[in-house]
Amino acid sequence: MPRGLVVALEDLPVTTLDCSIRHDGNKHTTIFIQDECLKHRFIRSRDTSGIVERPERLRAVKVGLAAAISRIEEADDTRKPRAQSRVGASGVSADSVENELAAALERMDLAPASSQLRTSSVSTRRACTTIELLKNSAVKYVHGDIDGNVYLQNLISWARDSRENIMKKGSEIPEGIPPLDLYLCPSSIDAIQGAIGAVQEAVDAVISSTRQFSSIKPNEACERAFVAIRPPGHHCGEDTPSGFCFVNNIAIGAAHAHLNHGIQRIVILDIDLHHGNGTQSIAWQINEETYRQTLESEVSPGDVPPTKPGPRIYYGSLHDVLSFPCEDGKVEMVQAASTSIHGPHGQYIENIHLQSYNSDAHFWGVLYPQYYLSLLHRAREFLDKTGGPGDDVMIFISCGFDACEHEYPSMSRHNRKVPVSFFHRFTRETCVLADTYAGGRVVSVLEGGYSDRALTSGAMAHLCGLADIPGRDVVLDDWVNEDWWNMDNLVQLEKSTKPRKASSRHSLTTNSEAWLSRTVELLPVLDVDPKAPLSSTRGIGVPPTSRKLRERTKPSSSTNNSRTGTPDPVSTMHKSGSGGIKPSVKNTSSPSPSITDINTTLVFDYMNRESSQPAPEEGDPSTSNGTGKKLPRVILHVRPPPDTAG
């Protein structure tokens, strides 16, 4: 976010709402779904076996969310006190009249009963907000630059011309940008804009729900939100796409909260396996500008009204410093991923490195309380230093599940992991922080996580951490049983929800547990909207090529050299090994595609096809469940794989 743009945006009207927080006990959680995110697909080659950031990730997340809802419904039902009958003067039970009326209204609902959530704690919403990259003020606040919207315009053109560039050059990603961890297709912009719209819609709903005298309808209120979107965002800087990320979703959400709702203090907690170098860079720039504005306002003449400073951001990250973007040991990346600064120069940054653990007792008795919770302790210090609890505070979670114990070994190769229950307990601790300082406001946005089992188990535990059961102690949270996501239950869940052909149905045995049956019922509620079928995509049989890093320079007339700012080295994420993407090698299993082959449409049947990346069985990390198919090995090096060198 360049200084020139900030000055221009200072004149924008900031929406003023009632600035008193509403406190009313248990908090409601809404899951935001965006089907447009399925349109971002890899088309550089017809072989997608090495692509880990894939549309099917969202289905794995939804399986976990459906399982969590089924468990929440069970807990909610068992905790509801039996209502006392109220008998009126006529001797007719008032409750019986209310029940009859409720039953009549339920019969009028055209939706199937199985699709109705049986809990007041959680709801689902298909995001309907649409944005345009070049017209959205929050997007330009984060990704605009001094000379205009150069990066955003380039991004749109890269996607629009992706097929043509693949045919001509072998890659849709321009020179100077690592091509092996990034891809685009013509409909990628729809997915990116849809993802941003979903985040902004969640921010609007959460803030409106926590404001006194809000006009939001009670059945639409939510103090907490989980936004299931892709592609992820936390590696993307102001104009540097990287690590599957093209725009920074969480930073744009924070900017939207500031520009449209007057949020001045923002906490971003990043729990992805990889350091969110893009988010930290953006937060640093915003804090730097706010600090400058604050100093200038303190020395401004008495007759000149001080400029209202911008937002202040605390960014805290828990990550593996041995993994991308630090795996090559580049000094700039490692230093950034190890920064800890709290106050000087207006900066509030905390980075904590994941460590290996040898037992649950070691993790929960040593690592979690003594090291990892420091992320939240520093957030409290930031909020206390800057004014304490207030209506100008908002909490965001950059929620990646790739640190999960069930992530692919090829993605998490340094044994820096967390147990599934981390995503429940850390989320619950974050909600307590939000209840204390921010009126309960929490917006969690999906980042990484690539194996189905990591995504499913992590999403399940995370939603259980966000949800409140009416009448239960928020802090004790004693309604959650962490055995819900043990290995036996996860295997049962995977078998019950495995995608099948359209002609077949999910077959659950008569003695299947109720939560599994209910999960299968709920999954269509969360999965692809049948009214919005996926568009077809073409796979073009042109292998990617290796690219060199380019320095960021002043924009010129050339599209490929139109980026600005301080040099920000970006490592390349190579996907190689069995089934992976390799630079320019001949396909020995089939002949090169003809023009007819290239023009053939590849239809990805998201609803019915088997997941291309099934989770490995326990104890067999190198193969998929029962198929013998090798998992992709993800190599994060700027040099090409050995078999292509020379």
XYZ file of C-alpha atoms in Angstrom:
646
model
C 0.000 0.000 0.000
C 2.003 2.952 -1.264
C 1.974 6.306 0.440
C 0.434 8.073 -2.525
C -2.633 5.871 -2.382
C -3.052 6.298 1.360
C -3.145 10.078 0.993
C -5.807 9.746 -1.674
C -7.882 7.430 0.482
C -7.728 9.671 3.535
C -10.449 11.766 1.956
C -12.772 8.785 1.544
C -15.770 8.926 3.857
C -15.525 6.309 6.564
C -18.909 4.821 7.398
C -19.984 5.949 10.850
C -22.213 3.612 12.781
C -23.246 3.453 16.377
C -20.000 2.851 18.237
C -21.236 0.856 21.185
C -20.653 -2.870 21.326
C -23.594 -5.154 21.884
C -23.066 -7.866 24.510
C -25.693 -10.595 24.574
C -24.154 -13.860 25.747
C -23.502 -16.685 23.323
C -22.081 -15.816 19.938
C -23.426 -17.114 16.652
C -21.145 -18.454 13.905
C -21.857 -18.298 10.168
C -20.042 -20.298 7.493
C -19.637 -18.352 4.243
C -19.486 -20.430 1.059
C -18.475 -19.082 -2.355
C -18.964 -21.413 -5.339
C -17.126 -19.013 -7.651
C -13.906 -20.158 -5.988
C -14.187 -23.486 -7.812
C -13.468 -21.738 -11.109
C -9.757 -21.263 -10.409
C -8.146 -24.246 -12.173
C -4.837 -25.441 -13.563
C -4.950 -25.567 -17.388
C -1.254 -25.485 -18.307
C -1.277 -29.247 -18.683
C -3.878 -32.002 -18.615
C -1.908 -33.707 -15.866
C -3.115 -32.220 -12.576
C -1.794 -35.007 -10.338
C 0.886 -32.724 -8.895
C -1.399 -29.781 -8.196
C -2.085 -29.545 -4.467
C -3.950 -26.202 -4.501
C -7.009 -27.571 -6.251
C -10.798 -26.982 -6.247
C -11.382 -30.271 -4.402
C -9.816 -28.727 -1.302
C -13.096 -26.937 -0.652
C -15.081 -30.158 -0.611
C -12.717 -31.637 1.981
C -13.263 -28.540 4.127
C -17.024 -28.843 3.735
C -16.945 -32.482 4.830
C -15.272 -31.357 8.057
C -17.743 -28.523 8.530
C -20.713 -30.858 7.983
C -19.296 -33.298 10.531
C -18.782 -30.479 13.028
C -22.364 -29.252 12.545
C -23.704 -32.753 13.144
C -21.770 -32.925 16.421
C -22.869 -29.418 17.418
C -26.488 -30.364 16.757
C -26.127 -33.386 19.018
C -24.569 -31.308 21.795
C -27.112 -28.503 21.367
C -30.011 -30.967 21.531
C -28.747 -32.697 24.675
C -28.190 -29.364 26.471
C -31.596 -27.841 25.745
C -33.645 -27.721 28.977
C -37.149 -29.108 28.744
C -39.448 -26.086 28.653
C -42.038 -25.668 31.386
C -45.624 -25.706 30.133
C -47.388 -22.380 30.430
C -51.145 -22.764 30.732
C -53.374 -19.788 30.061
C -56.689 -18.819 31.643
C -58.598 -20.960 29.176
C -56.805 -24.059 30.313
C -55.123 -24.505 26.922
C -51.356 -24.805 27.008
C -49.727 -21.752 25.449
C -46.796 -23.964 24.482
C -49.054 -26.306 22.535
C -50.419 -23.395 20.513
C -46.889 -22.153 19.789
C -45.756 -25.639 18.811
C -48.666 -26.085 16.429
C -47.907 -22.733 14.826
C -44.220 -23.573 14.504
C -45.062 -26.939 12.958
C -47.379 -25.275 10.455
C -44.695 -22.781 9.460
C -42.175 -25.601 9.093
C -44.539 -27.472 6.768
C -44.695 -24.368 4.588
C -40.912 -24.453 4.085
C -40.240 -25.887 0.646
C -36.690 -26.930 1.534
C -36.223 -30.552 2.604
C -36.190 -31.045 6.355
C -32.778 -32.705 6.224
C -31.240 -29.476 4.911
C -32.413 -27.423 7.886
C -29.760 -26.995 10.561
C -31.003 -28.189 13.943
C -28.963 -25.766 15.991
C -29.104 -22.065 16.679
C -25.330 -21.914 17.143
C -24.239 -22.201 13.502
C -25.659 -21.177 10.145
C -24.485 -21.308 6.539
C -24.644 -18.631 3.887
C -23.751 -18.609 0.211
C -21.917 -15.360 -0.376
C -23.699 -13.146 -2.878
C -21.470 -10.068 -2.715
C -19.619 -9.357 -5.945
C -16.691 -6.971 -6.294
C -14.551 -5.651 -9.116
C -10.816 -5.576 -8.534
C -10.355 -2.189 -10.201
C -13.261 -0.515 -8.408
C -13.085 -1.864 -4.866
C -11.529 0.630 -2.429
C -10.214 -2.047 -0.036
C -8.531 -3.940 -2.871
C -6.869 -0.738 -4.098
C -5.880 0.160 -0.530
C -3.851 -3.049 -0.356
C -2.823 -3.713 -3.961
C -2.926 -0.293 -5.619
C 0.301 1.587 -6.271
C 1.617 5.076 -6.848
C 1.137 4.930 -10.603
C -2.362 3.463 -10.492
C -3.658 -0.092 -10.468
C -0.794 -1.554 -12.495
C -0.598 -4.891 -10.692
C -4.361 -5.414 -10.669
C -4.619 -4.603 -14.368
C -1.790 -7.009 -15.107
C -3.426 -9.753 -13.052
C -6.661 -9.393 -15.004
C -4.828 -9.519 -18.341
C -2.733 -12.542 -17.296
C -5.904 -14.502 -16.544
C -7.756 -13.253 -19.614
C -4.885 -14.193 -21.956
C -3.856 -17.363 -20.138
C -4.824 -19.848 -22.844
C -3.161 -17.858 -25.584
C 0.040 -17.408 -23.578
C 0.210 -21.102 -22.727
C -0.045 -21.942 -26.413
C 2.590 -19.368 -27.405
C 5.030 -19.403 -24.470
C 4.306 -22.557 -22.509
C 3.118 -20.630 -19.438
C 0.455 -18.110 -18.560
C 2.650 -16.653 -15.797
C 4.894 -13.843 -17.140
C 8.670 -13.751 -17.007
C 10.122 -12.857 -13.633
C 7.408 -14.517 -11.550
C 7.927 -18.078 -10.260
C 5.568 -20.158 -12.433
C 5.655 -23.444 -10.564
C 3.661 -22.335 -7.528
C 1.252 -20.113 -9.471
C -1.280 -20.754 -12.212
C -4.197 -18.948 -13.831
C -7.081 -19.641 -16.164
C -9.634 -17.272 -17.763
C -12.113 -17.786 -14.912
C -9.538 -17.279 -12.131
C -10.585 -13.635 -11.787
C -14.142 -14.785 -11.019
C -12.757 -16.962 -8.222
C -10.507 -14.193 -6.865
C -13.252 -11.566 -6.927
C -15.723 -14.026 -5.411
C -13.305 -14.840 -2.593
C -12.819 -11.158 -1.776
C -16.564 -10.571 -1.907
C -17.162 -13.413 0.555
C -14.585 -12.012 2.996
C -16.086 -8.525 2.806
C -19.598 -9.906 3.243
C -18.444 -11.768 6.361
C -16.814 -8.599 7.739
C -20.020 -6.619 7.147
C -22.163 -9.249 8.853
C -19.895 -9.644 11.892
C -19.490 -5.921 12.527
C -23.165 -5.147 11.948
C -24.155 -7.949 14.320
C -22.023 -6.524 17.130
C -23.160 -2.930 16.815
C -25.913 -1.613 19.065
C -29.114 -0.671 17.226
C -27.969 -2.628 14.197
C -30.500 -3.001 11.399
C -29.404 -6.572 10.691
C -32.132 -9.185 11.066
C -31.787 -11.425 14.127
C -31.704 -14.592 12.005
C -28.836 -13.122 9.944
C -26.723 -11.969 12.892
C -23.301 -13.534 13.471
C -20.471 -12.460 15.696
C -18.090 -15.039 14.237
C -17.519 -16.202 10.692
C -15.531 -18.804 8.822
C -14.980 -18.018 5.134
C -14.232 -21.098 3.008
C -12.510 -19.685 -0.079
C -9.607 -20.189 -2.443
C -7.079 -19.374 -3.800
C -5.326 -18.490 -0.526
C -3.797 -15.068 0.034
C -1.241 -14.663 2.809
C 1.884 -15.007 0.613
C 0.806 -12.204 -1.724
C 2.355 -8.817 -1.063
C 1.337 -5.471 -2.483
C 2.237 -6.522 -6.029
C 4.094 -9.810 -5.596
C 2.003 -12.967 -6.193
C 3.563 -16.039 -4.624
C 2.817 -19.436 -3.097
C -0.593 -19.984 -4.783
C -1.659 -16.439 -3.792
C -2.635 -13.576 -6.146
C -4.356 -11.155 -3.754
C -4.181 -10.950 0.028
C -7.687 -11.873 1.191
C -7.140 -11.239 4.897
C -5.466 -7.848 4.374
C -8.278 -6.776 2.046
C -10.813 -7.834 4.674
C -9.005 -5.744 7.274
C -8.879 -2.749 4.922
C -12.598 -3.136 4.243
C -13.303 -3.131 7.985
C -11.269 0.067 8.357
C -12.645 1.965 5.368
C -16.289 1.011 5.739
C -16.758 0.405 9.464
C -14.201 2.585 11.232
C -12.108 -0.300 12.573
C -8.786 1.191 13.720
C -7.105 -1.694 15.557
C -6.746 -5.044 13.818
C -5.355 -8.345 15.076
C -4.326 -10.928 12.462
C -3.406 -14.389 13.779
C -1.781 -16.577 11.103
C -1.656 -20.305 11.918
C -0.720 -21.629 8.478
C 2.328 -23.914 8.277
C 4.080 -21.284 6.156
C 4.983 -17.755 7.141
C 2.541 -15.194 5.742
C 5.278 -13.034 4.273
C 2.807 -11.087 2.134
C 0.500 -10.223 5.023
C 3.403 -9.171 7.253
C 4.813 -6.943 4.508
C 1.440 -5.254 3.964
C 0.875 -4.833 7.718
C 4.349 -3.278 8.055
C 3.612 -0.736 5.308
C 0.244 0.208 6.813
C 1.722 0.567 10.303
C 4.590 2.642 8.907
C 2.170 5.029 7.221
C -0.041 5.284 10.310
C 3.011 5.994 12.472
C 4.106 8.772 10.114
C 0.624 10.285 10.167
C 0.559 10.138 13.965
C 3.919 11.922 14.269
C 2.861 14.597 11.780
C -0.422 15.216 13.592
C 1.450 15.755 16.856
C 3.503 18.602 15.397
C 0.854 20.144 13.130
C 0.063 23.852 13.747
C -2.810 24.557 16.080
C -5.001 25.975 13.343
C -4.589 22.906 11.132
C -6.815 19.980 12.064
C -4.743 16.807 12.493
C -5.147 14.101 9.895
C -6.933 11.064 11.203
C -4.330 8.284 11.223
C -4.844 4.976 9.487
C -5.302 1.609 11.180
C -2.799 -0.150 13.408
C -2.250 -3.848 12.823
C -0.824 -6.592 15.006
C 0.370 -9.508 12.878
C 1.242 -12.720 14.690
C 2.333 -15.878 12.906
C 3.008 -19.438 14.054
C 4.895 -21.261 11.306
C 7.721 -23.580 10.255
C 10.760 -21.415 9.500
C 12.328 -24.320 7.600
C 9.517 -24.360 5.025
C 8.492 -22.027 2.199
C 9.233 -19.155 1.831
C 12.284 -19.668 4.048
C 13.425 -23.103 2.942
C 16.319 -21.837 0.862
C 17.659 -19.888 3.841
C 17.420 -16.517 2.097
C 18.402 -13.937 4.698
C 15.511 -11.569 3.922
C 12.916 -14.311 4.237
C 14.314 -15.885 7.413
C 14.726 -12.508 9.098
C 11.187 -11.472 8.223
C 9.831 -14.795 9.512
C 11.704 -14.303 12.800
C 10.827 -10.656 13.492
C 9.509 -9.737 16.926
C 8.823 -6.026 17.479
C 6.178 -4.469 19.688
C 5.811 -0.712 19.592
C 8.969 0.842 18.139
C 8.343 2.592 14.813
C 4.667 1.797 15.205
C 5.200 -1.884 14.424
C 3.494 -4.826 16.140
C 4.818 -8.109 14.765
C 5.324 -11.468 16.444
C 6.700 -14.614 14.785
C 6.885 -17.951 16.575
C 8.574 -20.994 15.039
C 6.902 -24.376 15.214
C 8.894 -27.125 16.923
C 8.718 -30.892 16.768
C 6.888 -32.616 19.606
C 7.313 -36.197 20.773
C 4.023 -36.702 22.632
C 0.721 -35.033 23.367
C 2.018 -34.307 26.876
C 5.011 -32.485 25.387
C 2.845 -30.468 23.024
C 0.093 -29.461 25.475
C 2.303 -29.279 28.550
C 5.293 -27.418 27.104
C 5.057 -26.096 23.552
C 1.495 -24.823 23.548
C 1.379 -22.941 26.863
C 5.004 -21.778 26.970
C 5.549 -20.817 23.336
C 2.550 -20.882 21.006
C 0.129 -19.003 23.254
C 2.587 -16.098 23.171
C 0.891 -15.204 19.895
C -2.243 -14.327 21.883
C -0.367 -12.785 24.798
C 1.301 -10.332 22.419
C -2.072 -9.546 20.858
C -3.423 -8.621 24.302
C -0.400 -6.406 24.922
C -0.992 -4.642 21.610
C -4.650 -3.989 22.430
C -3.891 -2.870 25.993
C -1.188 -0.453 24.778
C -3.460 1.060 22.157
C -6.583 1.639 24.224
C -7.911 -1.625 25.602
C -11.308 -3.044 24.652
C -13.270 -1.006 22.118
C -15.618 -0.916 19.187
C -12.717 -0.145 16.840
C -11.168 -3.616 17.346
C -11.480 -6.671 15.111
C -9.849 -10.108 15.158
C -8.930 -12.073 12.022
C -7.574 -15.612 11.727
C -5.494 -16.502 8.690
C -6.523 -20.122 8.970
C -4.320 -22.652 7.218
C -4.602 -26.338 8.081
C -1.288 -27.475 6.557
C 0.429 -27.598 9.958
C -2.015 -30.382 10.850
C -0.583 -33.768 11.796
C -2.455 -35.258 8.802
C -0.888 -33.055 6.120
C 1.003 -34.679 3.239
C 4.548 -35.621 4.301
C 5.701 -34.001 1.054
C 4.235 -30.674 2.176
C 5.282 -30.915 5.818
C 8.720 -32.466 5.562
C 10.381 -31.011 8.665
C 8.063 -32.617 11.241
C 6.840 -29.233 12.481
C 3.220 -30.123 13.091
C 0.331 -29.612 15.472
C -2.310 -32.117 16.612
C -5.818 -31.644 15.207
C -7.071 -30.411 18.581
C -4.831 -27.345 18.232
C -7.334 -25.934 15.746
C -10.071 -26.263 18.350
C -8.233 -24.988 21.416
C -6.394 -22.098 19.746
C -9.632 -20.999 18.096
C -11.437 -21.105 21.436
C -8.653 -19.017 23.044
C -8.962 -16.526 20.175
C -12.720 -16.262 20.736
C -12.116 -15.481 24.403
C -9.700 -12.725 23.322
C -12.323 -11.364 20.922
C -15.037 -11.478 23.573
C -12.814 -9.456 25.903
C -11.571 -6.810 23.485
C -13.704 -6.786 20.322
C -17.294 -7.566 21.234
C -16.751 -11.150 20.080
C -15.835 -10.275 16.463
C -13.850 -12.999 14.724
C -13.505 -13.543 10.978
C -11.519 -16.632 10.012
C -10.412 -17.050 6.393
C -9.147 -20.272 4.836
C -5.501 -20.246 3.748
C -3.502 -23.466 3.197
C -4.061 -27.141 3.896
C -3.742 -29.641 1.064
C -4.445 -33.235 2.058
C -8.121 -34.077 2.400
C -7.615 -35.469 5.885
C -5.812 -32.358 7.134
C -8.509 -30.088 5.694
C -11.419 -32.177 6.971
C -10.120 -32.707 10.500
C -8.827 -29.148 10.821
C -12.092 -27.585 9.639
C -14.081 -29.812 11.973
C -12.015 -28.846 15.018
C -11.907 -25.170 14.009
C -15.694 -24.836 13.710
C -16.155 -26.527 17.079
C -13.831 -23.859 18.470
C -15.870 -21.046 16.930
C -19.286 -22.346 17.993
C -21.041 -21.572 21.264
C -23.744 -23.834 22.668
C -26.478 -21.786 24.396
C -26.409 -22.228 28.137
C -22.893 -23.622 28.250
C -19.805 -21.976 29.739
C -17.911 -20.304 26.896
C -14.517 -20.719 28.567
C -14.893 -24.298 29.815
C -16.225 -25.472 26.449
C -17.018 -28.862 28.014
C -19.440 -29.975 25.296
C -16.633 -30.735 22.818
C -15.137 -34.232 22.733
C -11.766 -34.225 20.996
C -12.215 -37.900 20.127
C -14.617 -36.669 17.453
C -11.621 -36.229 15.149
C -9.580 -39.262 16.187
C -8.271 -41.552 13.449
C -11.088 -44.105 13.635
C -13.753 -41.440 13.251
C -11.890 -39.719 10.427
C -11.612 -42.978 8.489
C -15.341 -43.612 8.939
C -16.069 -40.058 7.834
C -13.942 -40.412 4.701
C -15.634 -43.666 3.708
C -19.119 -42.263 4.287
C -18.556 -39.065 2.294
C -16.340 -40.369 -0.491
C -17.478 -38.871 -3.807
C -19.315 -41.385 -5.960
C -20.600 -41.511 -9.471
C -23.916 -39.841 -10.165
C -25.635 -43.214 -10.541
C -24.588 -44.399 -7.095
C -25.706 -43.256 -3.674
C -23.907 -42.947 -0.371
C -24.345 -46.309 1.283
C -24.448 -46.212 5.048
C -25.027 -49.400 6.938
C -28.069 -49.658 9.164
C -25.874 -49.535 12.239
C -24.043 -46.381 11.133
C -23.682 -43.822 13.856
C -26.181 -40.980 13.806
C -23.529 -38.285 13.374
C -22.270 -39.943 10.173
C -25.746 -40.188 8.697
C -26.401 -36.589 9.599
C -23.089 -35.491 8.064
C -24.055 -37.129 4.777
C -27.395 -35.287 4.909
C -25.720 -31.940 5.597
C -22.969 -32.155 2.994
C -25.184 -31.149 0.024
C -26.186 -28.019 1.951
C -22.565 -26.897 1.947
C -21.403 -28.375 -1.339
C -21.753 -26.988 -4.848
C -24.938 -25.038 -5.483
C -26.858 -27.047 -8.132
C -28.169 -23.775 -9.553
C -24.619 -22.658 -10.349
C -22.998 -25.459 -12.411
C -19.258 -25.335 -12.880
C -17.953 -24.178 -16.209
C -15.784 -26.483 -18.249
C -12.057 -25.943 -18.436
C -9.485 -27.023 -20.967
C -6.188 -28.615 -20.165
C -3.499 -27.569 -22.579
C -0.731 -30.100 -23.079
C 2.194 -27.683 -22.742
C 4.587 -28.346 -19.839
C 5.762 -25.413 -17.698
C 9.274 -24.048 -17.906
C 11.668 -22.884 -15.222
C 11.893 -19.142 -14.598
C 14.427 -16.895 -12.924
C 13.563 -14.468 -10.157
C 13.272 -10.859 -11.235
C 13.991 -7.718 -9.247
C 11.138 -5.322 -8.551
C 11.738 -2.061 -10.417
C 9.974 1.140 -11.350
C 7.106 0.397 -13.749
C 7.755 0.738 -17.437
C 5.602 0.347 -20.496
C 6.320 -3.356 -20.498
C 3.686 -5.513 -18.864
C 6.222 -7.847 -17.327
C 8.195 -5.040 -15.683
C 5.271 -3.042 -14.354
C 5.681 -3.623 -10.644
C 6.814 -1.282 -7.938
C 8.114 -1.191 -4.405
C 11.001 -2.497 -2.376
C 12.618 -5.683 -3.687
C 10.897 -8.660 -2.124
C 12.575 -11.921 -3.077
C 10.169 -14.763 -3.632
C 11.158 -18.395 -3.506
C 9.824 -20.870 -6.029
C 7.728 -23.815 -4.975
C 8.550 -26.697 -7.304
C 6.198 -29.638 -7.390
C 8.214 -32.576 -8.594
C 8.757 -36.214 -7.929
C 6.157 -38.803 -8.799
C 3.108 -37.288 -10.362
C 4.530 -33.784 -9.967
C 5.085 -30.891 -12.334
C 8.492 -30.867 -14.009
C 10.011 -28.369 -16.401
C 9.776 -29.306 -20.104
C 10.079 -33.061 -20.245
C 8.542 -35.365 -22.779
C 5.543 -37.356 -21.604
C 6.601 -40.977 -22.010
C 3.196 -42.395 -21.169
C 1.320 -40.779 -24.044
C 2.136 -38.906 -27.234
C 2.151 -35.127 -27.375
C -1.368 -33.764 -27.871
C -2.492 -32.746 -31.311
C -4.429 -29.592 -32.082
C -7.586 -31.669 -31.699
C -6.445 -32.799 -28.265
C -5.651 -29.231 -27.218
C -9.111 -28.063 -28.210
C -10.766 -30.869 -26.296
C -12.646 -29.669 -23.256
C -11.703 -31.237 -19.960
C -14.761 -31.326 -17.751
C -13.906 -31.569 -14.072
C -16.881 -33.252 -12.454
C -16.427 -31.768 -8.994
C -19.620 -33.272 -7.652
C -18.901 -36.877 -8.540
C -15.241 -37.477 -9.362
C -12.967 -39.085 -6.834
C -10.648 -36.641 -5.122
C -7.354 -36.416 -6.954
C -5.481 -36.126 -3.660
C -6.845 -38.682 -1.158
C -5.336 -38.653 2.282
C -2.716 -41.336 2.902
C -3.415 -44.158 5.273
C -1.718 -43.948 8.621
C 1.708 -45.505 8.430
C 1.881 -45.364 4.623
C 2.791 -41.772 3.713
C 3.970 -42.538 0.203
C 0.756 -43.901 -1.256
C -2.893 -43.005 -1.419
C -5.558 -45.007 0.367
C -5.654 -48.393 -1.239
C -4.767 -47.158 -4.725
C -0.985 -47.427 -4.768
C -0.800 -43.957 -6.298
C 2.242 -42.043 -5.113
C 1.787 -38.683 -3.475
C 3.324 -35.578 -5.032
C 6.556 -34.415 -3.459
C 6.692 -30.681 -3.024
C 10.197 -29.257 -3.383
C 10.668 -25.642 -2.445
C 13.859 -24.659 -4.245
C 14.677 -21.985 -6.793
C 16.858 -24.405 -8.711
C 15.195 -26.929 -11.067
C 14.879 -30.561 -10.009
C 18.035 -32.621 -10.597
C 16.525 -34.612 -13.465
C 16.129 -31.449 -15.528
C 19.434 -29.766 -14.764
C 21.977 -29.197 -17.479
